[in-house]
Tab-separated table of C-alpha atoms and ligand atoms in Angstrom:
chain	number	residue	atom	x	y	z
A	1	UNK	CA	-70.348	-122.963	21.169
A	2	UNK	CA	-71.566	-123.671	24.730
A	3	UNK	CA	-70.026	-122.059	27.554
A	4	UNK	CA	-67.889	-123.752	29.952
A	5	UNK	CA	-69.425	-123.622	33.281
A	6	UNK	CA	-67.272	-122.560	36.441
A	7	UNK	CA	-68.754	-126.361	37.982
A	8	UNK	CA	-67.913	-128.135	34.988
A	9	UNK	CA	-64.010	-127.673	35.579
A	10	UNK	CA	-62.298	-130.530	37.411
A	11	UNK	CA	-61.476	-129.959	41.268
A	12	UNK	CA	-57.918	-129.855	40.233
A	13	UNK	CA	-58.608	-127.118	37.551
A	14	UNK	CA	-60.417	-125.435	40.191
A	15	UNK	CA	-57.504	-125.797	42.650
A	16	UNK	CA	-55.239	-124.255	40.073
A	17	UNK	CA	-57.355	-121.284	39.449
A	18	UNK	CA	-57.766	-120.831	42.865
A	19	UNK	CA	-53.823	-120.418	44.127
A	20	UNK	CA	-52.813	-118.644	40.794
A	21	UNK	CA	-55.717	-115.882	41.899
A	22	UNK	CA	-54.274	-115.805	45.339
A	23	UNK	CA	-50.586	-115.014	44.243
A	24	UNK	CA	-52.020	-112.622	41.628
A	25	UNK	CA	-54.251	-110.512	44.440
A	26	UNK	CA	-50.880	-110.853	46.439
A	27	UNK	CA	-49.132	-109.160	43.791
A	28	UNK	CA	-51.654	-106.490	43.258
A	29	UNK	CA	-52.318	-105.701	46.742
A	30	UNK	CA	-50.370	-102.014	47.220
A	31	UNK	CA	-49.033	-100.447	49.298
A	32	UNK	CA	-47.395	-103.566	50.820
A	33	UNK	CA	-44.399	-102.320	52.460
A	34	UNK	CA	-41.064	-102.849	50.488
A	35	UNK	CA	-42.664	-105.409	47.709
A	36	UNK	CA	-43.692	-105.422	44.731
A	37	UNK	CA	-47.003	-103.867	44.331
A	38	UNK	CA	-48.843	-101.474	41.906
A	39	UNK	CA	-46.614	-98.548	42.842
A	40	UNK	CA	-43.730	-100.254	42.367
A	41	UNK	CA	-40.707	-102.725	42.851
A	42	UNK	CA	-39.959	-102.231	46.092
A	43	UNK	CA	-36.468	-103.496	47.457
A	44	UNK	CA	-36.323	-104.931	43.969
A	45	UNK	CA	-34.025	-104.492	41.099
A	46	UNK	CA	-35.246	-107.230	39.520
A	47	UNK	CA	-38.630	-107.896	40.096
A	48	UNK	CA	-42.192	-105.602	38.851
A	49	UNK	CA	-45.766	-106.249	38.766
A	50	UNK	CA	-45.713	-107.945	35.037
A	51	UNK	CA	-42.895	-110.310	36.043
A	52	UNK	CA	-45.173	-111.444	39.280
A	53	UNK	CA	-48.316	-111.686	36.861
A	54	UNK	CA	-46.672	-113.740	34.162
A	55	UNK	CA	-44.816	-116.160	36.880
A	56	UNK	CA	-48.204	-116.893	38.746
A	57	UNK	CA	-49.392	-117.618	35.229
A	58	UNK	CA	-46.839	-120.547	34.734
A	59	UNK	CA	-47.281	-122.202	37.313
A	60	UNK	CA	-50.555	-122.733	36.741
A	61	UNK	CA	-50.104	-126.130	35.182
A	62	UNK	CA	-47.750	-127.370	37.928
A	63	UNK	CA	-50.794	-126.477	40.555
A	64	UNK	CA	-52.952	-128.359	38.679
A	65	UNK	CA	-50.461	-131.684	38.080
A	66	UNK	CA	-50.091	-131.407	41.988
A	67	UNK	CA	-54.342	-131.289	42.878
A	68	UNK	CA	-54.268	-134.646	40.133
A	69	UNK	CA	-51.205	-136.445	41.680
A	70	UNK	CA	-52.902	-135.788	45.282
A	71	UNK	CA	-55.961	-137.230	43.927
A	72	UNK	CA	-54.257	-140.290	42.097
A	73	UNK	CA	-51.918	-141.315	44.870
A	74	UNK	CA	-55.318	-140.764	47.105
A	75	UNK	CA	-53.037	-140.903	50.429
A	76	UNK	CA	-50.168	-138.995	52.393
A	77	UNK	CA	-47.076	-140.978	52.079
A	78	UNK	CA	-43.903	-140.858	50.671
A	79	UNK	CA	-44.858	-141.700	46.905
A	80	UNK	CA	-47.463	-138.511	46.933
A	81	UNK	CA	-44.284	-136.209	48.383
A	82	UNK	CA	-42.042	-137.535	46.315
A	83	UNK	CA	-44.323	-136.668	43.265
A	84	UNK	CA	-44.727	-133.300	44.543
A	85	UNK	CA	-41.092	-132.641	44.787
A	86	UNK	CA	-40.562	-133.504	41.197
A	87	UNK	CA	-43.786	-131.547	39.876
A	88	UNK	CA	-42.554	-128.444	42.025
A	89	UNK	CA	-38.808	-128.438	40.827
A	90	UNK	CA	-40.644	-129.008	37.532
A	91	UNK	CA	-42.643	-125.750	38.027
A	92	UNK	CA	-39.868	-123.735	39.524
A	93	UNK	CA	-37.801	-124.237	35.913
A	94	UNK	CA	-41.169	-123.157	33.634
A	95	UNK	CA	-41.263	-120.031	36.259
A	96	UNK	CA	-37.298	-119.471	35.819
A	97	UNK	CA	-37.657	-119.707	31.882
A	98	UNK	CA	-40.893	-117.233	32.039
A	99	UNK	CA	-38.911	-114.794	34.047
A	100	UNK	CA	-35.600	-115.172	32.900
A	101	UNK	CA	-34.060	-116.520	35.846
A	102	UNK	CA	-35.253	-114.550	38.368
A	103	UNK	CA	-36.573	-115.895	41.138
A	104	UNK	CA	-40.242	-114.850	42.041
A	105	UNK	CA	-42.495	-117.129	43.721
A	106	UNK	CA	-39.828	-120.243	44.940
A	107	UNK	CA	-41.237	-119.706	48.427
A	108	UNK	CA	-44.547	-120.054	47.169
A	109	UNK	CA	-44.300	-122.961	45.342
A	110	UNK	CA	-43.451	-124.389	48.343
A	111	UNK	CA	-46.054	-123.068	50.290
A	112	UNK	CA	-49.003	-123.059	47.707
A	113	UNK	CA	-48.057	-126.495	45.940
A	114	UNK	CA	-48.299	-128.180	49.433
A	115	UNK	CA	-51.632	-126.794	50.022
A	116	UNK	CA	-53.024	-127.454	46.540
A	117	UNK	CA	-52.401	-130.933	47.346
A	118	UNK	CA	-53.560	-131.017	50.535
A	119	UNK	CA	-57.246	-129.303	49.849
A	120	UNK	CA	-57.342	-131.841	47.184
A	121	UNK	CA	-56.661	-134.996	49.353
A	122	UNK	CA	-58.525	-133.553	52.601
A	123	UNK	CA	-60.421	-130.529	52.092
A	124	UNK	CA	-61.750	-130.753	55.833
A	125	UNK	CA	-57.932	-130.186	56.838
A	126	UNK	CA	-56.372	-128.736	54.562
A	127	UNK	CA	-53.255	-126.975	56.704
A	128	UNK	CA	-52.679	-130.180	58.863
A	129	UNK	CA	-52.186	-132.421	55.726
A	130	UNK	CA	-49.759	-130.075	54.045
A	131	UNK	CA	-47.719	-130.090	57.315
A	132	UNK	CA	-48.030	-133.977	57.028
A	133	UNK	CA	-46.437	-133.602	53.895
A	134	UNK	CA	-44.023	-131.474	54.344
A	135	UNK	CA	-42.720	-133.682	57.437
A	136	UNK	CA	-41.939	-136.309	54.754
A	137	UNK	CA	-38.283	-136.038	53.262
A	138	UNK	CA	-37.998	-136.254	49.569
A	139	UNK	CA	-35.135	-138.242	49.018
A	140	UNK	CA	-34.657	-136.491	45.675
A	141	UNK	CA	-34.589	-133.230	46.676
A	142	UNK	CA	-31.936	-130.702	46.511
A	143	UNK	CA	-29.889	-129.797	48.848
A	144	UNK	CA	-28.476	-126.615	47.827
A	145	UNK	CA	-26.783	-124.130	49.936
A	146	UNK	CA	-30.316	-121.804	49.780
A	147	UNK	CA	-30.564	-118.108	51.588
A	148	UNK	CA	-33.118	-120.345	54.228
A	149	UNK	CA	-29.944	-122.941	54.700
A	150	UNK	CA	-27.265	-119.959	54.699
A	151	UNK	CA	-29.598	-117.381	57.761
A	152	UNK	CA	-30.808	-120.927	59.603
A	153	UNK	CA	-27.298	-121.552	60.053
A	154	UNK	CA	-26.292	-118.122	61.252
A	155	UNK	CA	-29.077	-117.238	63.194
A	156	UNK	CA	-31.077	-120.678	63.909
A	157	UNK	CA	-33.913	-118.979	62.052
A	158	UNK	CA	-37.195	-121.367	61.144
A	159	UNK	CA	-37.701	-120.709	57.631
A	160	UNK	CA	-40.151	-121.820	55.070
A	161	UNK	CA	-39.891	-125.612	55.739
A	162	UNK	CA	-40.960	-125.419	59.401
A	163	UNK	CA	-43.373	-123.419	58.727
A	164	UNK	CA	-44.908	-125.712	56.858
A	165	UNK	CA	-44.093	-128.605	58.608
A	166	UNK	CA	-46.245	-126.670	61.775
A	167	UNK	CA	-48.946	-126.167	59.786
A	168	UNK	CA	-48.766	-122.753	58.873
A	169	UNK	CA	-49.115	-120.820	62.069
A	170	UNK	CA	-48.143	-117.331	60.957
A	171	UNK	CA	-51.433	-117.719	57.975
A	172	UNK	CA	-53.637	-119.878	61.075
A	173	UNK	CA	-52.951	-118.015	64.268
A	174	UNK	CA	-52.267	-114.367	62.708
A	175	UNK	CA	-53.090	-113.705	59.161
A	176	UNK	CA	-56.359	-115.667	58.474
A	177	UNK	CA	-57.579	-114.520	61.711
A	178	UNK	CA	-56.801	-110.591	61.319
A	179	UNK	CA	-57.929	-110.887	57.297
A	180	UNK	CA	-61.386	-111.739	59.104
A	181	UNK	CA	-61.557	-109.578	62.013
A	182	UNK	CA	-61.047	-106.534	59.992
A	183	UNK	CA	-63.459	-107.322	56.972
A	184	UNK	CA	-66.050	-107.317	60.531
A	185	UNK	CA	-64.682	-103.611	60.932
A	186	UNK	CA	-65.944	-102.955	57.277
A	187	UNK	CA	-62.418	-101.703	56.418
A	188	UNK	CA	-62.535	-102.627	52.710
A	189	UNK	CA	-61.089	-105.936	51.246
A	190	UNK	CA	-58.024	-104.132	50.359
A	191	UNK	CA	-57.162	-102.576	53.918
A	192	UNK	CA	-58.271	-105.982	55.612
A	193	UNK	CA	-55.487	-108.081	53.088
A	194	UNK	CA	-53.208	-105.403	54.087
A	195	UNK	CA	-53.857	-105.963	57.971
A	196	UNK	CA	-53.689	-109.999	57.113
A	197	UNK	CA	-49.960	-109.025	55.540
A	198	UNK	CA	-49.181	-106.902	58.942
A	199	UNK	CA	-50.272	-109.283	60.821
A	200	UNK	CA	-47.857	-112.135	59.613
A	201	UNK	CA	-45.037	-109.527	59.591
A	202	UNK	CA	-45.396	-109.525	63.463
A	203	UNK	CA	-44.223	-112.587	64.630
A	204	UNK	CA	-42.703	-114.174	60.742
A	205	UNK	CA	-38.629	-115.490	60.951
A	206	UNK	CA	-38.720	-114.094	57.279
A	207	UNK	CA	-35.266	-115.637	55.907
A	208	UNK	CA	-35.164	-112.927	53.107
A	209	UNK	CA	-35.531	-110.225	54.814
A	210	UNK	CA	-32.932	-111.947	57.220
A	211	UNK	CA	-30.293	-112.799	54.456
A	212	UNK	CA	-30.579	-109.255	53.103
A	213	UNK	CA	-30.844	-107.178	56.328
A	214	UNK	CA	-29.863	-109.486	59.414
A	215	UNK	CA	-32.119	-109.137	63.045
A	216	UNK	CA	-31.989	-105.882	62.391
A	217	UNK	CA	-34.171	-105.857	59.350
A	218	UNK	CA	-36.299	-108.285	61.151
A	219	UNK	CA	-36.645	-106.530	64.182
A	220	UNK	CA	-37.779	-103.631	61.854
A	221	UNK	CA	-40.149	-105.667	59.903
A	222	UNK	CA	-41.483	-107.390	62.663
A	223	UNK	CA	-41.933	-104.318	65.281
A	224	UNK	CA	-43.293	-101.478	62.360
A	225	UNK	CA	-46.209	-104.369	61.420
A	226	UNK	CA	-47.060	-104.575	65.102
A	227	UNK	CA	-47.310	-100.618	64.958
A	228	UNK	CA	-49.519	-100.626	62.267
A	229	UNK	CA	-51.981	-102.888	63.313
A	230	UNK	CA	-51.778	-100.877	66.670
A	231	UNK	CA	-52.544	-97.524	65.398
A	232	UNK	CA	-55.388	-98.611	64.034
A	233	UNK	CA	-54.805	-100.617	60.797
A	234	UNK	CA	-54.190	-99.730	57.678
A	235	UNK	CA	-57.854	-98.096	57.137
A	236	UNK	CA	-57.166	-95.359	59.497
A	237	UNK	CA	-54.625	-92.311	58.825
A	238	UNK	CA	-52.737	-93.091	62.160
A	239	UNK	CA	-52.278	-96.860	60.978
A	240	UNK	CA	-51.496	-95.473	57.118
A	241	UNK	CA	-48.871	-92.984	58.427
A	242	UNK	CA	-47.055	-95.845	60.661
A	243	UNK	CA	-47.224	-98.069	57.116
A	244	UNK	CA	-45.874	-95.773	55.284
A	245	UNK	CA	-42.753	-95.318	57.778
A	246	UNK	CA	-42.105	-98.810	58.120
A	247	UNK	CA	-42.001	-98.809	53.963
A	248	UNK	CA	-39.326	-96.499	54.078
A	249	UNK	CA	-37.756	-98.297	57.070
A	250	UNK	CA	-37.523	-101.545	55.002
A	251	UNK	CA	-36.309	-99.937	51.808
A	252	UNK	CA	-33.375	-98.347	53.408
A	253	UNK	CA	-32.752	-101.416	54.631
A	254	UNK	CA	-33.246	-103.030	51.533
A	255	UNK	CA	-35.579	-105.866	53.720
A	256	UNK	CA	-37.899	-107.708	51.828
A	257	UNK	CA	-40.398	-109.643	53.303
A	258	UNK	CA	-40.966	-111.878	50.269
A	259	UNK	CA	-41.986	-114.839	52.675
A	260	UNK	CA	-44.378	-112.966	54.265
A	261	UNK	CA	-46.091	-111.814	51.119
A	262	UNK	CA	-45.946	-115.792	50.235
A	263	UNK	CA	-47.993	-116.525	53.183
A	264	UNK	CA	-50.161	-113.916	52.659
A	265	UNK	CA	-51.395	-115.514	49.039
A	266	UNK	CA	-51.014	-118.543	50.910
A	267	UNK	CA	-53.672	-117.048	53.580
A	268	UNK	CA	-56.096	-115.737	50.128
A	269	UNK	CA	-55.900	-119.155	49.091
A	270	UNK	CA	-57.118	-120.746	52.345
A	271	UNK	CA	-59.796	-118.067	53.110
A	272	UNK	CA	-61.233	-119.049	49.719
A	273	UNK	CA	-61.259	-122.632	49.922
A	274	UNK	CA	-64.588	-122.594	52.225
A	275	UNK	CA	-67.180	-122.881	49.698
A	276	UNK	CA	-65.704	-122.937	46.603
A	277	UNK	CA	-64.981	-127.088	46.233
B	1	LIG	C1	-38.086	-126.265	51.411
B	1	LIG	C2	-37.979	-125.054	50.508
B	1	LIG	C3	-38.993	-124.055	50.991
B	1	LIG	C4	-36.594	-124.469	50.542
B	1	LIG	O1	-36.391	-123.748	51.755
B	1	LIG	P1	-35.098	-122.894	52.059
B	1	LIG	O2	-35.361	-122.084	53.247
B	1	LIG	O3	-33.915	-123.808	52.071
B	1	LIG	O4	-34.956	-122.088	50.702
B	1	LIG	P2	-34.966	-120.656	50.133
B	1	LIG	O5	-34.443	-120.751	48.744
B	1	LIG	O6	-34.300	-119.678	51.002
B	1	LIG	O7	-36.490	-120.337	49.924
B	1	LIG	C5	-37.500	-120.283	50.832
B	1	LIG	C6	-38.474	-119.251	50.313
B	1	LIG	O8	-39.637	-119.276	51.139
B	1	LIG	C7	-40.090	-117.944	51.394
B	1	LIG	N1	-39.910	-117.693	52.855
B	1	LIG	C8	-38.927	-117.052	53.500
B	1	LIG	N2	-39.089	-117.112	54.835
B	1	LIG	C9	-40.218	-117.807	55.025
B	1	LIG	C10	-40.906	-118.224	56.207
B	1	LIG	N3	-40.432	-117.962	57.426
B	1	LIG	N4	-42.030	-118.937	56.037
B	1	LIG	C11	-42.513	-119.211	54.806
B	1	LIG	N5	-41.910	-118.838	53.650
B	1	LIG	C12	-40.768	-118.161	53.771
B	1	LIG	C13	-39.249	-117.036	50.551
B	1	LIG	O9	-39.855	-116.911	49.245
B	1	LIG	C14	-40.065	-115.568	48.764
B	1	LIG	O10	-38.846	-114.929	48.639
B	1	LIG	C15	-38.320	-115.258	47.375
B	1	LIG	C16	-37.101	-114.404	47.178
B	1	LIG	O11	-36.181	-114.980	48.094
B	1	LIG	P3	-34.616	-114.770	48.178
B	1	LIG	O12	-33.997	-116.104	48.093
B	1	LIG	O13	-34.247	-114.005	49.389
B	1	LIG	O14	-34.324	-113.845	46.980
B	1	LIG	P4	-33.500	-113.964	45.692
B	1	LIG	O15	-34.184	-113.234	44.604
B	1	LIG	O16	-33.188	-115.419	45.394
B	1	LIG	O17	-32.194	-113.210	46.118
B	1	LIG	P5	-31.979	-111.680	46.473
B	1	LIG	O18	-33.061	-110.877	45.782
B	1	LIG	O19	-32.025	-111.552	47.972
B	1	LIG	O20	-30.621	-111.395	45.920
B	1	LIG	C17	-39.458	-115.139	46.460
B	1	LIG	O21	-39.333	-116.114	45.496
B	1	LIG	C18	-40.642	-115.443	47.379
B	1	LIG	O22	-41.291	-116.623	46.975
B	1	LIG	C19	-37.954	-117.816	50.451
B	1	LIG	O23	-37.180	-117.474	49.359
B	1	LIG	C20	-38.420	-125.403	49.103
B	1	LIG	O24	-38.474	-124.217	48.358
B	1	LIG	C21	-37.567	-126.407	48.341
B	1	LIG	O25	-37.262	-127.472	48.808
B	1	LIG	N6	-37.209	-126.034	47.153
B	1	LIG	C22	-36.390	-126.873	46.306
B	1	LIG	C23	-37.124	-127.168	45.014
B	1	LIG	C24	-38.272	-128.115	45.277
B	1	LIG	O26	-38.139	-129.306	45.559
B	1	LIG	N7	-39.481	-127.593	45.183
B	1	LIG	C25	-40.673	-128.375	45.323
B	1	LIG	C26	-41.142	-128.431	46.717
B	1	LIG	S1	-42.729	-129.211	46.830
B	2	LIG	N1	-45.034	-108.937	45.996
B	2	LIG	C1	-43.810	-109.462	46.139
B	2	LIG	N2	-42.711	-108.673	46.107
B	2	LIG	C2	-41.482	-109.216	46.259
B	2	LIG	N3	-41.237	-110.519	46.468
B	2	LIG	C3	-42.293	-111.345	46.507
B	2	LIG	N4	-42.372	-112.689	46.677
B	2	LIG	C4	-43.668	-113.012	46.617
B	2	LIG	N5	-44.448	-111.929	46.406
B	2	LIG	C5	-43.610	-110.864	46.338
């Protein structure tokens, strides 16, 4: 039988593949500070590497359904964001039933899904047309009383939504740009992902690490990344040692910065976009 080329798969196949590989080199990346990685579960009880593999798996298919219903509806509007809510709750019950309820990439279904869509309607600008669709309310969504709602009410935190809706600042203005600065410093991939992570801990309202551990945690989160990066990054022993503390810092605090890590595939899947459609 012939072989399926890579360019023979549709653009929405090859959207698919592309954010299921970022969440899976998200997942693999170690040592991320208090997250699942391949040491371990981090502030997790629930969560471990296989459970993150197998969830990026299912939600393949909804990736895919959301690069096709960009493509059919051909325009942002309400009718494309209303489709996208639907295929996302959609996706977020096939990654409940593959992980038994637990929830492991909601965030990034969120984050992902709206820029699957939005390299498949404009692939020239990609982060501006998510936040166009994110600004557009799905009448049919939800409204559940989520960690985001419960911390945004507390603390007036801007959570995953306005993120979005900005156009991803935290992967634009401080992930994507450290992820490249350090591959210059011939750091390895690894370390330079790892800086790219750091780097959106600096400034990132993450609401779970908010809902679990208050300002406190982010505080923590926010000031140990900033110390990293400052050191040296995590290449250098200085920059490891500093990691390593703030990975004990967030444990004890039981802070983890699962929306960060979210933007961080989010950030893989942009950096990967150039050139491969
Ligand atoms: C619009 C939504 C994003 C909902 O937003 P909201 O803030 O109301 O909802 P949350 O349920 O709190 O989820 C937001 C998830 O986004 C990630 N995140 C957190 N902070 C940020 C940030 N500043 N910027 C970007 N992203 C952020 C984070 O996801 C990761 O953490 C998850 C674990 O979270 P947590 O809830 O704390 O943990 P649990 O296991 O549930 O509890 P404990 O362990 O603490 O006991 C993990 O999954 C990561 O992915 C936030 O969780 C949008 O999601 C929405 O509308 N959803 C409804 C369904 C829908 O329509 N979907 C389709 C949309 S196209
Ligand atoms: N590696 C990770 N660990 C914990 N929560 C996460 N949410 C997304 N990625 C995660």
């Amino acid at each position: 039988m012939r072989a399926l080329k890579l360019h023979e798969l549709s653009l929405a196949d090859r959207l698919a593949d592309l954010a299921v590989d970022a969440l899976i080199d998200e997942a693999d990346l170690s040592p991320k500070p208090a997250l699942v990685d391949r040491r371990g579960n981090g502030a997790h009880s629930d969560l471990h590497l296989g459970l993150m593999h197998a969830s990026a798996l299912s939600l393949w298919p909804m990736f895919k359904a959301m690069a096709e219903a960009a493509i059919e509806f051909d325009e942002i509007g309400l009718p494309l964001r209303e489709a996208l809510g639907q295929i996302g709750r959609e996706g977020e019950q096939a990654m409940l039933i593959t992980t038994q309820g637990v929830n492991t990439h909601r965030g990034a279904i969120w984050a992902l899904g709206l820029l699957t869509a939005a390299a498949a309607l404009q692939p020239r600008a990609v982060t501006l047309t998510a936040a166009r669709l994110a600004l557009l309310n799905d009448r049919y969504a939800p409204q559940p009383l989520s960690h985001g709602v419960q911390v945004a009410q507390r603390y007036g935190a801007r959570g995953a939504r306005e993120e979005a809706q900005l156009g991803f600042p935290s992967v634009m203005q401080r992930g994507l740009p450290q992820l490249r600065t350090s591959r210059l410093q011939n750091v390895g991939e690894q370390n330079a992902r790892l800086d790219a992570l750091l780097a959106i801990m600096t400034e990132l309202a993450d609401t779970c690490v908010l809902y679990r551990a208050g300002p406190e945690g982010i505080s923590a989160m926010q000031q140990g990344a900033q110390a990293v990066l400052e050191a040296g990054g995590s290449a250098t022993l200085a920059g490891r040692r500093r990691l390593h503390e703030l990975d004990l810092q967030l444990l004890a605090l039981n802070a983890s910065p699962g929306g960060a890590a979210d933007l961080l595939a989010a950030c893989l899947f942009i950096d990967r976009l150039d050139g491969a459609l």
